[in-house]
PDB file of C-alpha atoms in Angstrom:
ATOM      1  CA  GLN Y   1      13.319  12.678   0.267  1.00  0.00           C
ATOM      2  CA  LYS Y   2      12.397   9.479   2.052  1.00  0.00           C
ATOM      3  CA  GLU Y   3       9.087   7.964   1.012  1.00  0.00           C
ATOM      4  CA  VAL Y   4       7.876   7.541   4.593  1.00  0.00           C
ATOM      5  CA  GLU Y   5       9.301   9.724   7.327  1.00  0.00           C
ATOM      6  CA  GLN Y   6       9.102   9.386  11.079  1.00  0.00           C
ATOM      7  CA  ASN Y   7      10.893  11.036  13.940  1.00  0.00           C
ATOM      8  CA  SER Y   8      13.249   8.414  15.335  1.00  0.00           C
ATOM      9  CA  GLY Y   9      12.777   9.551  18.929  1.00  0.00           C
ATOM     10  CA  PRO Y  10      12.997   8.399  21.557  1.00  0.00           C
ATOM     11  CA  LEU Y  11       9.656   9.822  22.534  1.00  0.00           C
ATOM     12  CA  SER Y  12       9.367   9.687  26.287  1.00  0.00           C
ATOM     13  CA  VAL Y  13       5.997  10.001  28.017  1.00  0.00           C
ATOM     14  CA  PRO Y  14       4.903   9.325  31.591  1.00  0.00           C
ATOM     15  CA  GLU Y  15       2.632   6.416  32.341  1.00  0.00           C
ATOM     16  CA  GLY Y  16      -1.008   7.367  31.800  1.00  0.00           C
ATOM     17  CA  ALA Y  17      -0.247  10.142  29.325  1.00  0.00           C
ATOM     18  CA  ILE Y  18      -1.124  10.303  25.644  1.00  0.00           C
ATOM     19  CA  ALA Y  19       1.653   9.370  23.247  1.00  0.00           C
ATOM     20  CA  SER Y  20       1.446  10.980  19.808  1.00  0.00           C
ATOM     21  CA  LEU Y  21       3.390   9.430  16.952  1.00  0.00           C
ATOM     22  CA  ASN Y  22       3.596  11.075  13.552  1.00  0.00           C
ATOM     23  CA  CYS Y  23       4.359  10.003  10.020  1.00  0.00           C
ATOM     24  CA  THR Y  24       4.462  11.747   6.659  1.00  0.00           C
ATOM     25  CA  TYR Y  25       4.575  10.132   3.230  1.00  0.00           C
ATOM     26  CA  SER Y  26       5.579  11.409  -0.156  1.00  0.00           C
ATOM     27  CA  ASP Y  27       3.413   9.543  -2.680  1.00  0.00           C
ATOM     28  CA  ARG Y  28       0.019  11.217  -3.061  1.00  0.00           C
ATOM     29  CA  VAL Y  29      -1.576   8.118  -4.546  1.00  0.00           C
ATOM     30  CA  SER Y  30      -0.864   5.944  -1.511  1.00  0.00           C
ATOM     31  CA  GLN Y  31      -4.100   4.405  -0.392  1.00  0.00           C
ATOM     32  CA  SER Y  32      -3.504   2.303   2.718  1.00  0.00           C
ATOM     33  CA  PHE Y  33      -1.724   3.140   5.926  1.00  0.00           C
ATOM     34  CA  PHE Y  34      -0.635   0.959   8.811  1.00  0.00           C
ATOM     35  CA  TRP Y  35       0.960   1.171  12.200  1.00  0.00           C
ATOM     36  CA  TYR Y  36       3.101  -1.665  13.470  1.00  0.00           C
ATOM     37  CA  ARG Y  37       4.596  -2.145  16.899  1.00  0.00           C
ATOM     38  CA  GLN Y  38       7.966  -3.850  17.203  1.00  0.00           C
ATOM     39  CA  TYR Y  39       9.430  -4.937  20.486  1.00  0.00           C
ATOM     40  CA  SER Y  40      13.179  -5.360  20.606  1.00  0.00           C
ATOM     41  CA  GLY Y  41      14.196  -8.657  19.036  1.00  0.00           C
ATOM     42  CA  LYS Y  42      10.693  -9.371  17.751  1.00  0.00           C
ATOM     43  CA  SER Y  43       8.997  -9.048  14.393  1.00  0.00           C
ATOM     44  CA  PRO Y  44       6.542  -6.222  13.649  1.00  0.00           C
ATOM     45  CA  GLU Y  45       2.978  -6.642  14.869  1.00  0.00           C
ATOM     46  CA  LEU Y  46       0.090  -4.857  13.164  1.00  0.00           C
ATOM     47  CA  ILE Y  47      -1.849  -2.639  15.548  1.00  0.00           C
ATOM     48  CA  MET Y  48      -3.854  -0.289  13.312  1.00  0.00           C
ATOM     49  CA  SER Y  49      -4.837   0.199   9.708  1.00  0.00           C
ATOM     50  CA  ILE Y  50      -6.552   3.212   8.178  1.00  0.00           C
ATOM     51  CA  TYR Y  51      -7.745   3.784   4.644  1.00  0.00           C
ATOM     52  CA  SER Y  52      -9.815   6.999   4.621  1.00  0.00           C
ATOM     53  CA  ASN Y  53      -9.446  10.484   6.002  1.00  0.00           C
ATOM     54  CA  GLY Y  54     -10.350  11.026   9.608  1.00  0.00           C
ATOM     55  CA  ASP Y  55      -9.948   9.103  12.823  1.00  0.00           C
ATOM     56  CA  LYS Y  56     -10.162   5.405  13.542  1.00  0.00           C
ATOM     57  CA  GLU Y  57     -10.280   4.209  17.116  1.00  0.00           C
ATOM     58  CA  ASP Y  58      -9.474   0.780  18.517  1.00  0.00           C
ATOM     59  CA  GLY Y  59      -9.261   0.572  22.280  1.00  0.00           C
ATOM     60  CA  ARG Y  60      -6.507   2.871  23.500  1.00  0.00           C
ATOM     61  CA  PHE Y  61      -5.263   3.460  19.956  1.00  0.00           C
ATOM     62  CA  THR Y  62      -6.472   6.106  17.500  1.00  0.00           C
ATOM     63  CA  ALA Y  63      -5.111   6.433  13.993  1.00  0.00           C
ATOM     64  CA  GLN Y  64      -5.577   9.698  12.150  1.00  0.00           C
ATOM     65  CA  LEU Y  65      -5.195  10.214   8.419  1.00  0.00           C
ATOM     66  CA  ASN Y  66      -5.049  13.425   6.426  1.00  0.00           C
ATOM     67  CA  LYS Y  67      -4.418  12.634   2.784  1.00  0.00           C
ATOM     68  CA  ALA Y  68      -4.331  16.297   1.748  1.00  0.00           C
ATOM     69  CA  SER Y  69      -1.417  16.875   4.106  1.00  0.00           C
ATOM     70  CA  GLN Y  70       0.013  13.363   3.512  1.00  0.00           C
ATOM     71  CA  TYR Y  71       0.077  12.811   7.205  1.00  0.00           C
ATOM     72  CA  VAL Y  72      -0.714   9.855   9.437  1.00  0.00           C
ATOM     73  CA  SER Y  73      -0.594   9.765  13.196  1.00  0.00           C
ATOM     74  CA  LEU Y  74      -1.116   7.303  16.012  1.00  0.00           C
ATOM     75  CA  LEU Y  75      -2.352   8.317  19.432  1.00  0.00           C
ATOM     76  CA  ILE Y  76      -1.945   5.981  22.382  1.00  0.00           C
ATOM     77  CA  ARG Y  77      -4.108   6.937  25.342  1.00  0.00           C
ATOM     78  CA  ASP Y  78      -3.325   5.956  28.913  1.00  0.00           C
ATOM     79  CA  SER Y  79       0.176   4.876  27.902  1.00  0.00           C
ATOM     80  CA  GLN Y  80       1.579   1.887  29.752  1.00  0.00           C
ATOM     81  CA  PRO Y  81       5.182   0.758  30.209  1.00  0.00           C
ATOM     82  CA  SER Y  82       4.256  -2.247  28.066  1.00  0.00           C
ATOM     83  CA  ASP Y  83       3.668   0.161  25.181  1.00  0.00           C
ATOM     84  CA  SER Y  84       7.393   0.905  25.121  1.00  0.00           C
ATOM     85  CA  ALA Y  85       8.509  -0.260  21.690  1.00  0.00           C
ATOM     86  CA  THR Y  86       9.370   1.017  18.246  1.00  0.00           C
ATOM     87  CA  TYR Y  87       6.349   2.052  16.189  1.00  0.00           C
ATOM     88  CA  LEU Y  88       6.628   1.690  12.449  1.00  0.00           C
ATOM     89  CA  CYS Y  89       4.464   3.581   9.997  1.00  0.00           C
ATOM     90  CA  ALA Y  90       3.861   1.731   6.735  1.00  0.00           C
ATOM     91  CA  VAL Y  91       2.277   2.894   3.507  1.00  0.00           C
ATOM     92  CA  LYS Y  92       0.893   0.894   0.617  1.00  0.00           C
ATOM     93  CA  THR Y  93       0.793   2.267  -2.903  1.00  0.00           C
ATOM     94  CA  GLY Y  94      -0.807   0.333  -5.714  1.00  0.00           C
ATOM     95  CA  ARG Y  95       0.398  -3.231  -6.058  1.00  0.00           C
ATOM     96  CA  ARG Y  96       3.679  -2.521  -4.316  1.00  0.00           C
ATOM     97  CA  ALA Y  97       4.682  -4.006  -1.018  1.00  0.00           C
ATOM     98  CA  LEU Y  98       4.518  -1.866   2.071  1.00  0.00           C
ATOM     99  CA  THR Y  99       7.050   0.911   2.468  1.00  0.00           C
ATOM    100  CA  PHE Y 100       8.143   1.419   6.056  1.00  0.00           C
ATOM    101  CA  GLY Y 101       9.322   4.459   7.890  1.00  0.00           C
ATOM    102  CA  SER Y 102      12.387   4.262  10.065  1.00  0.00           C
ATOM    103  CA  GLY Y 103      10.263   3.945  13.208  1.00  0.00           C
ATOM    104  CA  THR Y 104       9.786   5.981  16.372  1.00  0.00           C
ATOM    105  CA  ARG Y 105      11.012   4.565  19.639  1.00  0.00           C
ATOM    106  CA  LEU Y 106       8.522   5.161  22.432  1.00  0.00           C
ATOM    107  CA  GLN Y 107       9.499   5.008  26.083  1.00  0.00           C
ATOM    108  CA  VAL Y 108       6.746   5.071  28.683  1.00  0.00           C
ATOM    109  CA  GLN Y 109       8.130   6.005  32.080  1.00  0.00           C
ATOM    110  CA  PRO Y 110       6.492   4.321  35.111  1.00  0.00           C
TER     111      PRO Y 110
ATOM    112  CA  SER T   1      -4.736 -13.376   9.891  1.00  0.00           C
ATOM    113  CA  ALA T   2      -2.438 -16.034   8.460  1.00  0.00           C
ATOM    114  CA  VAL T   3      -0.070 -17.998  10.671  1.00  0.00           C
ATOM    115  CA  ILE T   4       3.445 -17.708   9.330  1.00  0.00           C
ATOM    116  CA  SER T   5       6.225 -20.062  10.353  1.00  0.00           C
ATOM    117  CA  GLN T   6       9.736 -19.020   9.536  1.00  0.00           C
ATOM    118  CA  LYS T   7      12.865 -21.018  10.184  1.00  0.00           C
ATOM    119  CA  PRO T   8      15.516 -21.044  11.331  1.00  0.00           C
ATOM    120  CA  SER T   9      14.806 -18.419  13.966  1.00  0.00           C
ATOM    121  CA  ARG T  10      18.486 -17.642  14.228  1.00  0.00           C
ATOM    122  CA  ASP T  11      21.801 -18.835  12.896  1.00  0.00           C
ATOM    123  CA  ILE T  12      25.484 -18.040  13.062  1.00  0.00           C
ATOM    124  CA  CYS T  13      27.241 -18.681   9.768  1.00  0.00           C
ATOM    125  CA  GLN T  14      30.740 -18.529   8.426  1.00  0.00           C
ATOM    126  CA  ARG T  15      31.516 -15.975   5.767  1.00  0.00           C
ATOM    127  CA  GLY T  16      31.420 -17.357   2.252  1.00  0.00           C
ATOM    128  CA  THR T  17      28.685 -19.859   3.034  1.00  0.00           C
ATOM    129  CA  SER T  18      24.982 -19.718   2.192  1.00  0.00           C
ATOM    130  CA  LEU T  19      21.866 -19.970   4.323  1.00  0.00           C
ATOM    131  CA  THR T  20      18.356 -20.820   3.158  1.00  0.00           C
ATOM    132  CA  ILE T  21      15.448 -19.429   5.151  1.00  0.00           C
ATOM    133  CA  GLN T  22      12.032 -21.048   4.877  1.00  0.00           C
ATOM    134  CA  CYS T  23       8.630 -19.424   5.193  1.00  0.00           C
ATOM    135  CA  GLN T  24       5.489 -21.539   5.527  1.00  0.00           C
ATOM    136  CA  VAL T  25       1.975 -20.080   5.676  1.00  0.00           C
ATOM    137  CA  ASP T  26      -1.065 -21.942   6.930  1.00  0.00           C
ATOM    138  CA  SER T  27      -3.282 -20.723   4.084  1.00  0.00           C
ATOM    139  CA  GLN T  28      -2.921 -19.759   0.467  1.00  0.00           C
ATOM    140  CA  VAL T  29      -1.840 -16.152   0.119  1.00  0.00           C
ATOM    141  CA  THR T  30      -1.513 -13.902  -2.869  1.00  0.00           C
ATOM    142  CA  MET T  31       1.562 -11.965  -1.935  1.00  0.00           C
ATOM    143  CA  MET T  32       4.711 -13.020  -0.163  1.00  0.00           C
ATOM    144  CA  PHE T  33       7.580 -10.667   0.521  1.00  0.00           C
ATOM    145  CA  TRP T  34      11.042 -10.831   1.975  1.00  0.00           C
ATOM    146  CA  TYR T  35      12.395  -7.953   4.053  1.00  0.00           C
ATOM    147  CA  ARG T  36      15.712  -7.252   5.700  1.00  0.00           C
ATOM    148  CA  GLN T  37      16.105  -5.317   8.916  1.00  0.00           C
ATOM    149  CA  GLN T  38      19.671  -4.325   9.706  1.00  0.00           C
ATOM    150  CA  PRO T  39      20.580  -3.525  13.311  1.00  0.00           C
ATOM    151  CA  GLY T  40      18.796  -0.399  14.501  1.00  0.00           C
ATOM    152  CA  GLN T  41      17.180   0.154  11.112  1.00  0.00           C
ATOM    153  CA  SER T  42      13.735  -0.158   9.638  1.00  0.00           C
ATOM    154  CA  LEU T  43      12.553  -2.771   7.185  1.00  0.00           C
ATOM    155  CA  THR T  44      13.851  -2.810   3.640  1.00  0.00           C
ATOM    156  CA  LEU T  45      12.090  -4.837   0.992  1.00  0.00           C
ATOM    157  CA  ILE T  46      14.347  -7.339  -0.727  1.00  0.00           C
ATOM    158  CA  ALA T  47      11.884  -8.837  -3.191  1.00  0.00           C
ATOM    159  CA  THR T  48       8.382 -10.020  -3.906  1.00  0.00           C
ATOM    160  CA  ALA T  49       8.184 -13.793  -4.193  1.00  0.00           C
ATOM    161  CA  ASN T  50       6.048 -14.732  -7.177  1.00  0.00           C
ATOM    162  CA  GLN T  51       4.429 -18.124  -7.347  1.00  0.00           C
ATOM    163  CA  GLY T  52       5.744 -20.113 -10.277  1.00  0.00           C
ATOM    164  CA  SER T  53       7.991 -17.384 -11.666  1.00  0.00           C
ATOM    165  CA  GLU T  54      11.089 -15.395 -10.837  1.00  0.00           C
ATOM    166  CA  ALA T  55      10.957 -13.053  -7.876  1.00  0.00           C
ATOM    167  CA  THR T  56      10.761  -9.301  -8.369  1.00  0.00           C
ATOM    168  CA  TYR T  57      13.785  -7.678  -6.759  1.00  0.00           C
ATOM    169  CA  GLU T  58      14.077  -4.172  -5.391  1.00  0.00           C
ATOM    170  CA  SER T  59      16.869  -1.836  -6.312  1.00  0.00           C
ATOM    171  CA  GLY T  60      20.099  -2.920  -4.688  1.00  0.00           C
ATOM    172  CA  PHE T  61      19.173  -6.589  -4.406  1.00  0.00           C
ATOM    173  CA  VAL T  62      20.035  -9.208  -7.025  1.00  0.00           C
ATOM    174  CA  ILE T  63      19.028 -12.773  -7.661  1.00  0.00           C
ATOM    175  CA  ASP T  64      22.566 -14.131  -7.482  1.00  0.00           C
ATOM    176  CA  LYS T  65      22.915 -12.888  -3.928  1.00  0.00           C
ATOM    177  CA  PHE T  66      19.357 -13.526  -2.734  1.00  0.00           C
ATOM    178  CA  PRO T  67      17.793 -16.326  -4.762  1.00  0.00           C
ATOM    179  CA  ILE T  68      14.133 -16.832  -3.902  1.00  0.00           C
ATOM    180  CA  SER T  69      11.811 -19.691  -4.614  1.00  0.00           C
ATOM    181  CA  ARG T  70       8.041 -19.881  -4.342  1.00  0.00           C
ATOM    182  CA  PRO T  71       6.844 -23.240  -5.593  1.00  0.00           C
ATOM    183  CA  ASN T  72       3.273 -22.788  -4.361  1.00  0.00           C
ATOM    184  CA  LEU T  73       0.963 -20.324  -2.607  1.00  0.00           C
ATOM    185  CA  THR T  74       1.957 -21.328   0.925  1.00  0.00           C
ATOM    186  CA  PHE T  75       5.748 -21.660   0.841  1.00  0.00           C
ATOM    187  CA  SER T  76       8.796 -19.609  -0.056  1.00  0.00           C
ATOM    188  CA  THR T  77      12.520 -19.686   0.577  1.00  0.00           C
ATOM    189  CA  LEU T  78      15.153 -16.974   0.624  1.00  0.00           C
ATOM    190  CA  THR T  79      18.816 -17.892   0.298  1.00  0.00           C
ATOM    191  CA  VAL T  80      21.526 -15.522   1.414  1.00  0.00           C
ATOM    192  CA  SER T  81      24.523 -16.514  -0.713  1.00  0.00           C
ATOM    193  CA  ASN T  82      28.248 -16.074  -0.230  1.00  0.00           C
ATOM    194  CA  MET T  83      27.658 -14.343   3.065  1.00  0.00           C
ATOM    195  CA  SER T  84      29.762 -11.564   4.523  1.00  0.00           C
ATOM    196  CA  PRO T  85      29.469  -9.843   7.905  1.00  0.00           C
ATOM    197  CA  GLU T  86      27.473  -7.069   6.201  1.00  0.00           C
ATOM    198  CA  ASP T  87      24.675  -9.594   5.671  1.00  0.00           C
ATOM    199  CA  SER T  88      24.145  -9.876   9.411  1.00  0.00           C
ATOM    200  CA  SER T  89      20.521  -8.809   9.796  1.00  0.00           C
ATOM    201  CA  ILE T  90      17.072  -9.979  10.623  1.00  0.00           C
ATOM    202  CA  TYR T  91      15.317 -11.430   7.603  1.00  0.00           C
ATOM    203  CA  LEU T  92      11.545 -11.337   7.629  1.00  0.00           C
ATOM    204  CA  CYS T  93       8.953 -13.093   5.539  1.00  0.00           C
ATOM    205  CA  SER T  94       5.614 -11.343   5.195  1.00  0.00           C
ATOM    206  CA  VAL T  95       2.332 -12.150   3.523  1.00  0.00           C
ATOM    207  CA  GLY T  96      -0.608 -10.053   2.432  1.00  0.00           C
ATOM    208  CA  THR T  97      -3.190  -9.433  -0.199  1.00  0.00           C
ATOM    209  CA  MET T  98      -3.218  -6.827  -2.919  1.00  0.00           C
ATOM    210  CA  ASN T  99      -4.782  -4.052  -0.890  1.00  0.00           C
ATOM    211  CA  THR T 100      -4.334  -4.870   2.738  1.00  0.00           C
ATOM    212  CA  GLU T 101      -1.876  -5.100   5.518  1.00  0.00           C
ATOM    213  CA  ALA T 102       1.051  -7.450   5.776  1.00  0.00           C
ATOM    214  CA  PHE T 103       1.693  -9.985   8.498  1.00  0.00           C
ATOM    215  CA  PHE T 104       5.114 -11.115   9.483  1.00  0.00           C
ATOM    216  CA  GLY T 105       6.819 -14.305  10.439  1.00  0.00           C
ATOM    217  CA  GLN T 106       8.934 -14.302  13.576  1.00  0.00           C
ATOM    218  CA  GLY T 107      12.064 -13.498  11.592  1.00  0.00           C
ATOM    219  CA  THR T 108      15.489 -15.061  11.181  1.00  0.00           C
ATOM    220  CA  ARG T 109      18.340 -13.421  13.046  1.00  0.00           C
ATOM    221  CA  LEU T 110      21.475 -14.037  11.004  1.00  0.00           C
ATOM    222  CA  THR T 111      24.987 -13.407  12.253  1.00  0.00           C
ATOM    223  CA  VAL T 112      27.877 -13.853   9.852  1.00  0.00           C
ATOM    224  CA  VAL T 113      31.305 -14.323  11.377  1.00  0.00           C
TER     225      VAL T 113
END
């Protein structure tokens, strides 16, 4: 079982719609969770972090965490073509470096 | 967030040679990491660069192949030794603290021919 799992996609949504990206993790003691956006040929860029159960909103982005279900999600409201990228879920456990999922490719259709 | 400068940004190398990648941070940071991202794949941690001591390597990565230096809290190097085409990847330096997110340099795109 992979430590951090994501659907590889592509996830295709029309412009203006809500994009929902999901991630599950295997280690129950993981304490910090992050979403990165990676454009093709670029390095990952942090867009959201979440540390406690519930929702965290930042502009058009909402991260959701459910530690009991070991589940993290990212919602992107009013999706724009510029949101088209690969979204990486990352999990931090203890002193270890981040563990990344394989990423979900999002395509926002104009 | 820290500003991370990584160089070279890209290189094409002959098999059997070595390439050293540099990572410079504009402030002292606790943790520095080196990741590899193979084409179409996610990030895989190579090692944690420890200041003043040997790096901590992940399973599947060894010091002879990927020697790492970290002489101080703002600088680290990763060498890819005796390269083969399978080493063609993007190599990424990242920095962070014990409990928080990681930030990435712009990456080094390596092609081995």
